[in-house]
Short mmCIF file of N, CA and C in Angstrom, two decimals:
data_model
loop_
_atom_site.label_atom_id
_atom_site.label_comp_id
_atom_site.label_asym_id
_atom_site.label_seq_id
_atom_site.Cartn_x
_atom_site.Cartn_y
_atom_site.Cartn_z
N MET A 1 107.29 235.94 10.19
CA MET A 1 106.40 235.54 11.34
C MET A 1 105.93 236.83 12.04
N ALA A 2 107.09 237.67 12.20
CA ALA A 2 106.84 238.82 13.08
C ALA A 2 105.73 239.74 12.54
N SER A 3 105.79 239.81 11.14
CA SER A 3 104.81 240.70 10.48
C SER A 3 103.35 240.16 10.67
N ARG A 4 103.28 238.83 10.91
CA ARG A 4 101.92 238.21 11.12
C ARG A 4 101.33 238.61 12.44
N TRP A 5 102.15 238.92 13.44
CA TRP A 5 101.65 239.39 14.83
C TRP A 5 101.50 240.96 14.84
N ARG A 6 102.09 241.61 14.00
CA ARG A 6 102.02 243.11 13.89
C ARG A 6 100.75 243.69 14.14
N PRO A 7 99.78 243.30 13.24
CA PRO A 7 98.40 243.91 13.34
C PRO A 7 97.79 243.66 14.72
N LEU A 8 97.98 242.45 15.24
CA LEU A 8 97.36 242.11 16.55
C LEU A 8 97.93 242.90 17.79
N LEU A 9 99.33 243.07 17.64
CA LEU A 9 100.04 243.95 18.55
C LEU A 9 99.61 245.36 18.45
N LEU A 10 99.61 245.99 17.33
CA LEU A 10 99.33 247.29 17.14
C LEU A 10 97.74 247.55 17.57
N SER A 11 96.94 246.63 17.31
CA SER A 11 95.45 246.74 17.73
C SER A 11 95.47 246.64 19.35
N LEU A 12 96.23 245.77 19.89
CA LEU A 12 96.19 245.74 21.29
C LEU A 12 96.59 246.97 21.90
N LEU A 13 97.71 247.48 21.36
CA LEU A 13 98.27 248.73 21.94
C LEU A 13 97.28 249.86 21.78
N ALA A 14 96.66 249.84 20.54
CA ALA A 14 95.51 250.98 20.41
C ALA A 14 94.51 250.83 21.49
N PHE A 15 93.95 249.63 21.67
CA PHE A 15 92.91 249.46 22.71
C PHE A 15 93.40 249.90 24.07
N LEU A 16 94.58 249.51 24.34
CA LEU A 16 95.09 249.88 25.75
C LEU A 16 95.29 251.48 25.86
N ALA A 17 95.82 252.17 24.84
CA ALA A 17 95.99 253.58 24.84
C ALA A 17 94.59 254.33 24.93
N VAL A 18 93.64 253.74 24.10
CA VAL A 18 92.30 254.52 24.18
C VAL A 18 91.62 254.22 25.63
N TYR A 19 91.67 253.04 25.92
CA TYR A 19 90.93 252.71 27.25
C TYR A 19 91.69 253.37 28.38
N ALA A 20 93.00 253.50 28.42
CA ALA A 20 93.71 254.29 29.44
C ALA A 20 93.39 255.71 29.53
N PHE A 21 93.25 256.29 28.37
CA PHE A 21 92.84 257.72 28.23
C PHE A 21 91.50 257.91 28.80
N PHE A 22 90.58 257.15 28.33
CA PHE A 22 89.15 257.33 28.88
C PHE A 22 89.05 257.00 30.26
N PHE A 23 89.70 255.86 30.76
CA PHE A 23 89.56 255.44 32.11
C PHE A 23 90.19 256.43 33.00
N GLN A 24 91.43 257.07 32.59
CA GLN A 24 91.91 258.01 33.46
C GLN A 24 91.09 259.33 33.55
N ALA A 25 90.43 259.64 32.46
CA ALA A 25 89.52 260.73 32.59
C ALA A 25 88.36 260.70 33.40
N ALA A 26 87.85 259.35 33.70
CA ALA A 26 86.67 259.11 34.34
C ALA A 26 86.91 258.58 35.82
N PHE A 27 88.23 258.22 35.92
CA PHE A 27 88.55 257.38 37.34
C PHE A 27 88.23 258.32 38.49
N GLY A 28 88.53 259.63 38.55
CA GLY A 28 88.42 260.45 39.61
C GLY A 28 86.97 260.42 40.12
N GLU A 29 86.08 260.58 39.11
CA GLU A 29 84.66 260.66 39.53
C GLU A 29 84.14 259.16 40.02
N TRP A 30 84.56 258.23 39.31
CA TRP A 30 84.22 256.90 39.79
C TRP A 30 84.75 256.67 41.21
N HIS A 31 86.00 257.02 41.46
CA HIS A 31 86.64 256.74 42.83
C HIS A 31 85.90 257.35 43.84
N ASP A 32 85.55 258.73 43.56
CA ASP A 32 84.75 259.44 44.61
C ASP A 32 83.42 258.80 44.80
N LEU A 33 82.71 258.32 43.80
CA LEU A 33 81.42 257.76 43.95
C LEU A 33 81.66 256.43 44.68
N SER A 34 82.59 255.64 44.54
CA SER A 34 82.82 254.52 45.13
C SER A 34 82.99 254.77 46.72
N ARG A 35 83.81 255.73 46.94
CA ARG A 35 83.97 256.12 48.39
C ARG A 35 82.65 256.38 49.12
N LEU A 36 81.90 257.31 48.38
CA LEU A 36 80.61 257.66 48.86
C LEU A 36 79.55 256.59 49.04
N ALA A 37 79.48 255.74 48.00
CA ALA A 37 78.60 254.52 48.08
C ALA A 37 78.90 253.62 49.06
N HIS A 38 80.16 253.36 49.36
CA HIS A 38 80.56 252.31 50.28
C HIS A 38 80.94 252.78 51.72
N SER A 39 81.20 254.05 51.89
CA SER A 39 81.75 254.49 53.17
C SER A 39 81.05 255.88 53.50
N GLY A 40 80.09 256.22 52.71
CA GLY A 40 79.40 257.57 53.05
C GLY A 40 78.44 257.53 54.15
N SER A 41 78.35 258.81 54.74
CA SER A 41 77.36 258.95 55.80
C SER A 41 76.24 259.90 55.19
N ARG A 42 75.10 260.13 55.90
CA ARG A 42 74.04 260.75 55.43
C ARG A 42 73.81 261.94 56.38
N THR A 43 73.27 263.04 55.71
CA THR A 43 72.91 264.22 56.48
C THR A 43 71.78 264.88 55.48
N GLU A 44 71.25 266.04 56.00
CA GLU A 44 70.20 266.72 55.23
C GLU A 44 70.89 267.95 54.84
N GLY A 45 70.58 268.35 53.67
CA GLY A 45 70.99 269.69 53.01
C GLY A 45 69.84 270.47 52.44
N VAL A 46 70.07 271.53 52.00
CA VAL A 46 69.07 272.50 51.38
C VAL A 46 69.64 272.82 49.88
N ILE A 47 68.57 272.84 49.00
CA ILE A 47 69.03 273.22 47.70
C ILE A 47 69.05 274.67 47.66
N THR A 48 70.20 275.34 47.11
CA THR A 48 70.31 276.78 47.08
C THR A 48 70.35 277.30 45.65
N ALA A 49 70.47 276.44 44.66
CA ALA A 49 70.33 276.93 43.30
C ALA A 49 70.15 275.83 42.33
N LYS A 50 69.45 276.10 41.26
CA LYS A 50 69.24 275.10 40.20
C LYS A 50 70.01 275.60 38.94
N GLU A 51 70.62 274.74 38.27
CA GLU A 51 71.42 274.98 37.03
C GLU A 51 70.99 274.21 35.90
N PRO A 52 69.94 274.77 35.14
CA PRO A 52 69.43 273.95 34.06
C PRO A 52 70.52 273.72 33.00
N MET A 53 71.37 274.62 32.81
CA MET A 53 72.46 274.54 31.72
C MET A 53 73.67 273.72 32.09
N ASN A 54 73.64 273.31 33.23
CA ASN A 54 74.69 272.44 33.76
C ASN A 54 74.23 271.09 33.93
N HIS A 55 73.83 270.45 33.07
CA HIS A 55 73.29 269.07 33.21
C HIS A 55 72.14 269.01 34.15
N ALA A 56 71.32 269.97 34.33
CA ALA A 56 70.10 269.97 35.23
C ALA A 56 70.51 269.67 36.62
N SER A 57 71.63 270.33 36.98
CA SER A 57 72.25 270.07 38.36
C SER A 57 71.60 271.02 39.47
N ILE A 58 71.76 270.66 40.67
CA ILE A 58 71.40 271.42 41.84
C ILE A 58 72.61 271.76 42.61
N ARG A 59 72.60 272.98 43.22
CA ARG A 59 73.66 273.34 44.23
C ARG A 59 72.94 273.25 45.64
N TYR A 60 73.68 272.70 46.71
CA TYR A 60 73.11 272.52 47.95
C TYR A 60 74.06 272.84 48.97
N ILE A 61 73.73 273.00 50.22
CA ILE A 61 74.57 273.26 51.36
C ILE A 61 74.08 272.17 52.41
N TYR A 62 75.13 271.84 53.23
CA TYR A 62 74.86 270.91 54.33
C TYR A 62 75.91 271.11 55.39
N SER A 63 75.55 270.62 56.51
CA SER A 63 76.57 270.80 57.63
C SER A 63 76.94 269.42 58.29
N VAL A 64 78.22 269.58 58.64
CA VAL A 64 78.82 268.20 59.23
C VAL A 64 79.71 268.70 60.38
N GLY A 65 79.44 268.33 61.59
CA GLY A 65 80.33 268.76 62.61
C GLY A 65 80.53 270.08 63.01
N GLY A 66 79.49 270.84 62.67
CA GLY A 66 79.53 272.39 62.86
C GLY A 66 80.04 273.14 61.78
N SER A 67 80.48 272.53 60.66
CA SER A 67 81.00 273.22 59.53
C SER A 67 80.05 273.01 58.35
N THR A 68 79.90 274.16 57.56
CA THR A 68 78.94 274.11 56.52
C THR A 68 79.59 273.86 55.20
N PHE A 69 79.16 272.99 54.27
CA PHE A 69 79.82 272.63 53.08
C PHE A 69 78.83 272.91 51.87
N ALA A 70 79.24 273.15 50.75
CA ALA A 70 78.45 273.34 49.60
C ALA A 70 78.84 272.20 48.53
N GLY A 71 77.75 271.75 47.85
CA GLY A 71 78.01 270.72 46.78
C GLY A 71 77.18 271.06 45.67
N ILE A 72 77.49 270.31 44.52
CA ILE A 72 76.67 270.36 43.31
C ILE A 72 76.61 269.01 42.88
N GLY A 73 75.45 268.65 42.34
CA GLY A 73 75.12 267.31 41.81
C GLY A 73 73.93 267.14 41.01
N PRO A 74 73.65 266.02 40.42
CA PRO A 74 72.58 265.70 39.43
C PRO A 74 71.41 265.55 40.31
N THR A 75 70.26 265.71 39.49
CA THR A 75 68.98 265.33 39.97
C THR A 75 68.42 264.05 39.27
N GLY A 76 67.39 263.47 39.83
CA GLY A 76 66.88 262.32 39.23
C GLY A 76 67.58 261.07 39.63
N TRP A 77 68.62 261.07 40.48
CA TRP A 77 69.39 259.95 40.86
C TRP A 77 69.27 259.76 42.38
N GLY A 78 69.25 258.60 42.95
CA GLY A 78 69.40 258.32 44.31
C GLY A 78 68.38 258.89 45.26
N GLY A 79 67.15 259.02 44.75
CA GLY A 79 66.09 259.57 45.46
C GLY A 79 65.94 261.00 45.36
N VAL A 80 66.72 261.76 44.68
CA VAL A 80 66.50 263.06 44.41
C VAL A 80 65.55 263.27 43.33
N PRO A 81 64.54 264.15 43.41
CA PRO A 81 63.58 264.28 42.40
C PRO A 81 64.06 264.77 41.04
N ASP A 82 63.45 264.64 40.02
CA ASP A 82 63.87 265.20 38.68
C ASP A 82 63.99 266.76 38.80
N PHE A 83 64.73 267.32 37.90
CA PHE A 83 65.05 268.76 37.98
C PHE A 83 63.82 269.62 38.13
N GLU A 84 62.83 269.24 37.39
CA GLU A 84 61.53 269.96 37.26
C GLU A 84 60.85 269.96 38.57
N HIS A 85 61.08 268.94 39.37
CA HIS A 85 60.37 268.77 40.64
C HIS A 85 61.03 269.24 41.88
N THR A 86 62.20 269.93 41.60
CA THR A 86 63.05 270.37 42.65
C THR A 86 62.81 271.93 42.80
N GLN A 87 62.98 272.48 44.02
CA GLN A 87 62.95 273.98 44.17
C GLN A 87 63.94 274.37 45.03
N ILE A 88 64.43 275.71 44.93
CA ILE A 88 65.22 276.27 45.86
C ILE A 88 64.62 276.33 47.25
N GLY A 89 65.41 275.79 48.19
CA GLY A 89 64.83 275.89 49.62
C GLY A 89 64.30 274.38 50.02
N ASP A 90 64.20 273.53 49.03
CA ASP A 90 63.73 272.14 49.40
C ASP A 90 65.02 271.48 50.05
N HIS A 91 64.64 270.58 50.96
CA HIS A 91 65.46 269.78 51.71
C HIS A 91 65.86 268.56 50.87
N VAL A 92 67.11 268.12 50.89
CA VAL A 92 67.50 267.02 50.11
C VAL A 92 68.50 266.21 50.92
N SER A 93 68.44 264.83 50.83
CA SER A 93 69.39 264.00 51.47
C SER A 93 70.72 264.21 50.89
N VAL A 94 71.83 264.21 51.70
CA VAL A 94 73.22 264.37 51.08
C VAL A 94 74.00 263.23 51.73
N THR A 95 74.80 262.59 50.83
CA THR A 95 75.81 261.66 51.24
C THR A 95 77.15 262.26 51.27
N TYR A 96 77.84 262.22 52.36
CA TYR A 96 79.27 262.77 52.35
C TYR A 96 80.22 261.69 52.87
N TRP A 97 81.40 261.91 52.58
CA TRP A 97 82.54 261.01 53.05
C TRP A 97 83.10 261.64 54.23
N PRO A 98 82.89 260.85 55.36
CA PRO A 98 83.49 261.30 56.71
C PRO A 98 84.84 261.70 56.76
N LYS A 99 85.79 261.04 55.95
CA LYS A 99 87.07 261.38 56.07
C LYS A 99 87.45 262.72 55.38
N ARG A 100 86.57 263.20 54.47
CA ARG A 100 86.48 264.55 53.85
C ARG A 100 85.19 264.98 53.62
N PRO A 101 84.63 265.63 54.52
CA PRO A 101 83.07 265.99 54.47
C PRO A 101 82.83 266.90 53.34
N SER A 102 83.81 267.55 52.62
CA SER A 102 83.37 268.35 51.49
C SER A 102 83.14 267.64 50.21
N LEU A 103 83.44 266.25 50.23
CA LEU A 103 83.07 265.37 49.16
C LEU A 103 81.67 264.78 49.39
N SER A 104 80.83 265.10 48.44
CA SER A 104 79.43 264.82 48.77
C SER A 104 78.53 264.53 47.41
N PHE A 105 77.48 264.01 47.64
CA PHE A 105 76.53 263.70 46.48
C PHE A 105 75.02 263.84 47.00
N PRO A 106 74.32 264.55 46.22
CA PRO A 106 72.86 264.52 46.75
C PRO A 106 72.11 263.34 46.60
N GLY A 107 71.45 262.83 47.71
CA GLY A 107 70.84 261.50 47.72
C GLY A 107 71.74 260.43 47.86
N ASP A 108 71.29 259.27 47.43
CA ASP A 108 72.11 258.01 47.54
C ASP A 108 73.00 257.69 46.28
N PRO A 109 74.22 257.74 46.42
CA PRO A 109 75.11 257.55 45.20
C PRO A 109 75.17 256.25 44.63
N TYR A 110 74.73 255.30 45.25
CA TYR A 110 74.91 253.89 44.87
C TYR A 110 74.45 253.72 43.37
N SER A 111 73.43 254.22 43.01
CA SER A 111 72.93 253.91 41.54
C SER A 111 73.83 254.59 40.57
N MET A 112 74.35 255.86 40.77
CA MET A 112 75.19 256.61 40.02
C MET A 112 76.56 255.83 39.90
N TYR A 113 76.95 255.27 41.03
CA TYR A 113 78.18 254.48 41.27
C TYR A 113 78.08 253.17 40.25
N GLN A 114 76.96 252.56 40.32
CA GLN A 114 76.69 251.48 39.42
C GLN A 114 76.88 251.79 37.99
N SER A 115 76.19 252.97 37.63
CA SER A 115 76.21 253.38 36.32
C SER A 115 77.63 253.69 35.78
N TRP A 116 78.44 254.31 36.69
CA TRP A 116 79.80 254.52 36.26
C TRP A 116 80.55 253.27 36.16
N CYS A 117 80.31 252.39 37.04
CA CYS A 117 80.99 250.99 36.91
C CYS A 117 80.65 250.31 35.57
N GLY A 118 79.35 250.35 35.15
CA GLY A 118 79.06 249.88 33.85
C GLY A 118 79.77 250.52 32.72
N LEU A 119 79.81 251.87 32.82
CA LEU A 119 80.57 252.57 31.65
C LEU A 119 82.01 252.26 31.72
N LEU A 120 82.65 252.21 32.83
CA LEU A 120 84.13 252.02 32.91
C LEU A 120 84.53 250.59 32.70
N PHE A 121 83.71 249.55 33.09
CA PHE A 121 84.08 248.15 33.03
C PHE A 121 83.26 247.33 32.12
N LEU A 122 82.29 247.84 31.53
CA LEU A 122 81.63 247.19 30.46
C LEU A 122 81.59 247.88 29.15
N TRP A 123 80.98 249.12 29.03
CA TRP A 123 80.68 249.64 27.83
C TRP A 123 81.92 250.28 27.18
N LEU A 124 82.78 250.89 28.01
CA LEU A 124 84.10 251.36 27.51
C LEU A 124 85.01 250.33 26.96
N PRO A 125 85.16 249.17 27.67
CA PRO A 125 85.92 248.12 27.09
C PRO A 125 85.38 247.48 25.71
N LEU A 126 84.02 247.32 25.89
CA LEU A 126 83.32 246.77 24.70
C LEU A 126 83.40 247.55 23.56
N GLY A 127 83.15 248.84 23.73
CA GLY A 127 83.27 249.76 22.52
C GLY A 127 84.72 249.88 21.95
N ASN A 128 85.69 249.92 22.87
CA ASN A 128 87.02 249.81 22.52
C ASN A 128 87.46 248.64 21.81
N SER A 129 86.87 247.53 22.20
CA SER A 129 87.09 246.19 21.62
C SER A 129 86.63 246.19 20.18
N ILE A 130 85.47 246.70 19.94
CA ILE A 130 84.98 246.82 18.57
C ILE A 130 85.83 247.68 17.65
N VAL A 131 86.27 248.86 18.15
CA VAL A 131 87.06 249.60 17.35
C VAL A 131 88.42 248.89 17.11
N ALA A 132 88.99 248.31 18.25
CA ALA A 132 90.37 247.63 17.96
C ALA A 132 90.18 246.37 17.03
N ILE A 133 89.14 245.73 16.93
CA ILE A 133 88.91 244.59 16.00
C ILE A 133 88.88 245.11 14.68
N GLY A 134 87.99 246.27 14.47
CA GLY A 134 88.03 246.92 13.16
C GLY A 134 89.42 247.28 12.71
N PHE A 135 90.19 247.96 13.67
CA PHE A 135 91.58 248.41 13.33
C PHE A 135 92.46 247.24 12.93
N PHE A 136 92.23 246.05 13.67
CA PHE A 136 92.99 244.88 13.30
C PHE A 136 92.79 244.24 12.04
N LEU A 137 91.46 244.31 11.63
CA LEU A 137 91.03 243.68 10.43
C LEU A 137 91.55 244.52 9.21
N ARG A 138 91.45 245.86 9.43
CA ARG A 138 91.96 246.75 8.31
C ARG A 138 93.51 246.59 8.24
N LEU A 139 94.30 246.61 9.34
CA LEU A 139 95.70 246.31 9.21
C LEU A 139 96.08 245.03 8.58
N ARG A 140 95.25 244.00 8.88
CA ARG A 140 95.52 242.58 8.33
C ARG A 140 95.24 242.62 6.75
N ARG A 141 94.11 243.33 6.41
CA ARG A 141 93.74 243.35 5.06
C ARG A 141 94.83 244.23 4.11
N LYS A 142 95.21 245.33 4.85
CA LYS A 142 96.26 246.07 4.09
C LYS A 142 97.51 245.29 3.96
N GLU A 143 97.95 244.63 5.00
CA GLU A 143 99.26 243.78 4.90
C GLU A 143 99.00 242.66 3.97
N ALA A 144 97.85 242.06 3.88
CA ALA A 144 97.68 240.96 2.89
C ALA A 144 97.67 241.58 1.42
N HIS A 145 97.14 242.66 1.21
CA HIS A 145 97.12 243.30 0.01
C HIS A 145 98.47 243.74 -0.45
N ALA A 146 99.35 244.23 0.45
CA ALA A 146 100.73 244.63 0.19
C ALA A 146 101.44 243.36 -0.19
N ALA A 147 101.25 242.27 0.67
CA ALA A 147 101.94 241.03 0.24
C ALA A 147 101.62 240.44 -1.04
N SER A 148 100.36 240.53 -1.46
CA SER A 148 99.92 239.95 -2.78
C SER A 148 100.47 240.76 -3.85
N HIS A 149 100.68 242.16 -3.69
CA HIS A 149 101.33 242.88 -4.78
C HIS A 149 102.91 242.78 -4.81
N ALA A 150 103.40 242.39 -3.56
CA ALA A 150 104.88 242.17 -3.56
C ALA A 150 105.21 240.87 -4.39
N THR A 151 104.38 239.93 -4.33
CA THR A 151 104.75 238.67 -5.09
C THR A 151 104.30 238.67 -6.51
N ILE A 152 103.75 239.62 -6.93
CA ILE A 152 103.36 239.91 -8.47
C ILE A 152 104.44 240.47 -9.15
#
């Protein structure tokens, strides 16, 4: 009876291990976006550099409470124009977290936050489930094959 549950338990453990690994890798980014999307304040920043080889990112500076901060973020999200339509010196909306003003995102982070939610809570579990089901079926077939050879 215990061997009957073995493929299911191993598949479940594989699912949890892989999901935990990828979730842990992405959690920090998702958590920061969550803070910015739900508790962020807005200010205006200035684009200081464009980085085409870094995911078409922009670098920007902005001020909060008399202090100047620098940030880096994507283009084409949250009201920030696509990379080709941004120039050094352009003004850009910046969302920052009031409790830690150095944490920021160019534009409105809500659409990026939703994208990360979809990744972490829909696509990653779905993809993991497909892999775990394949792993389960392979283990079950292997055990069934071993059992049929053991009875011969």
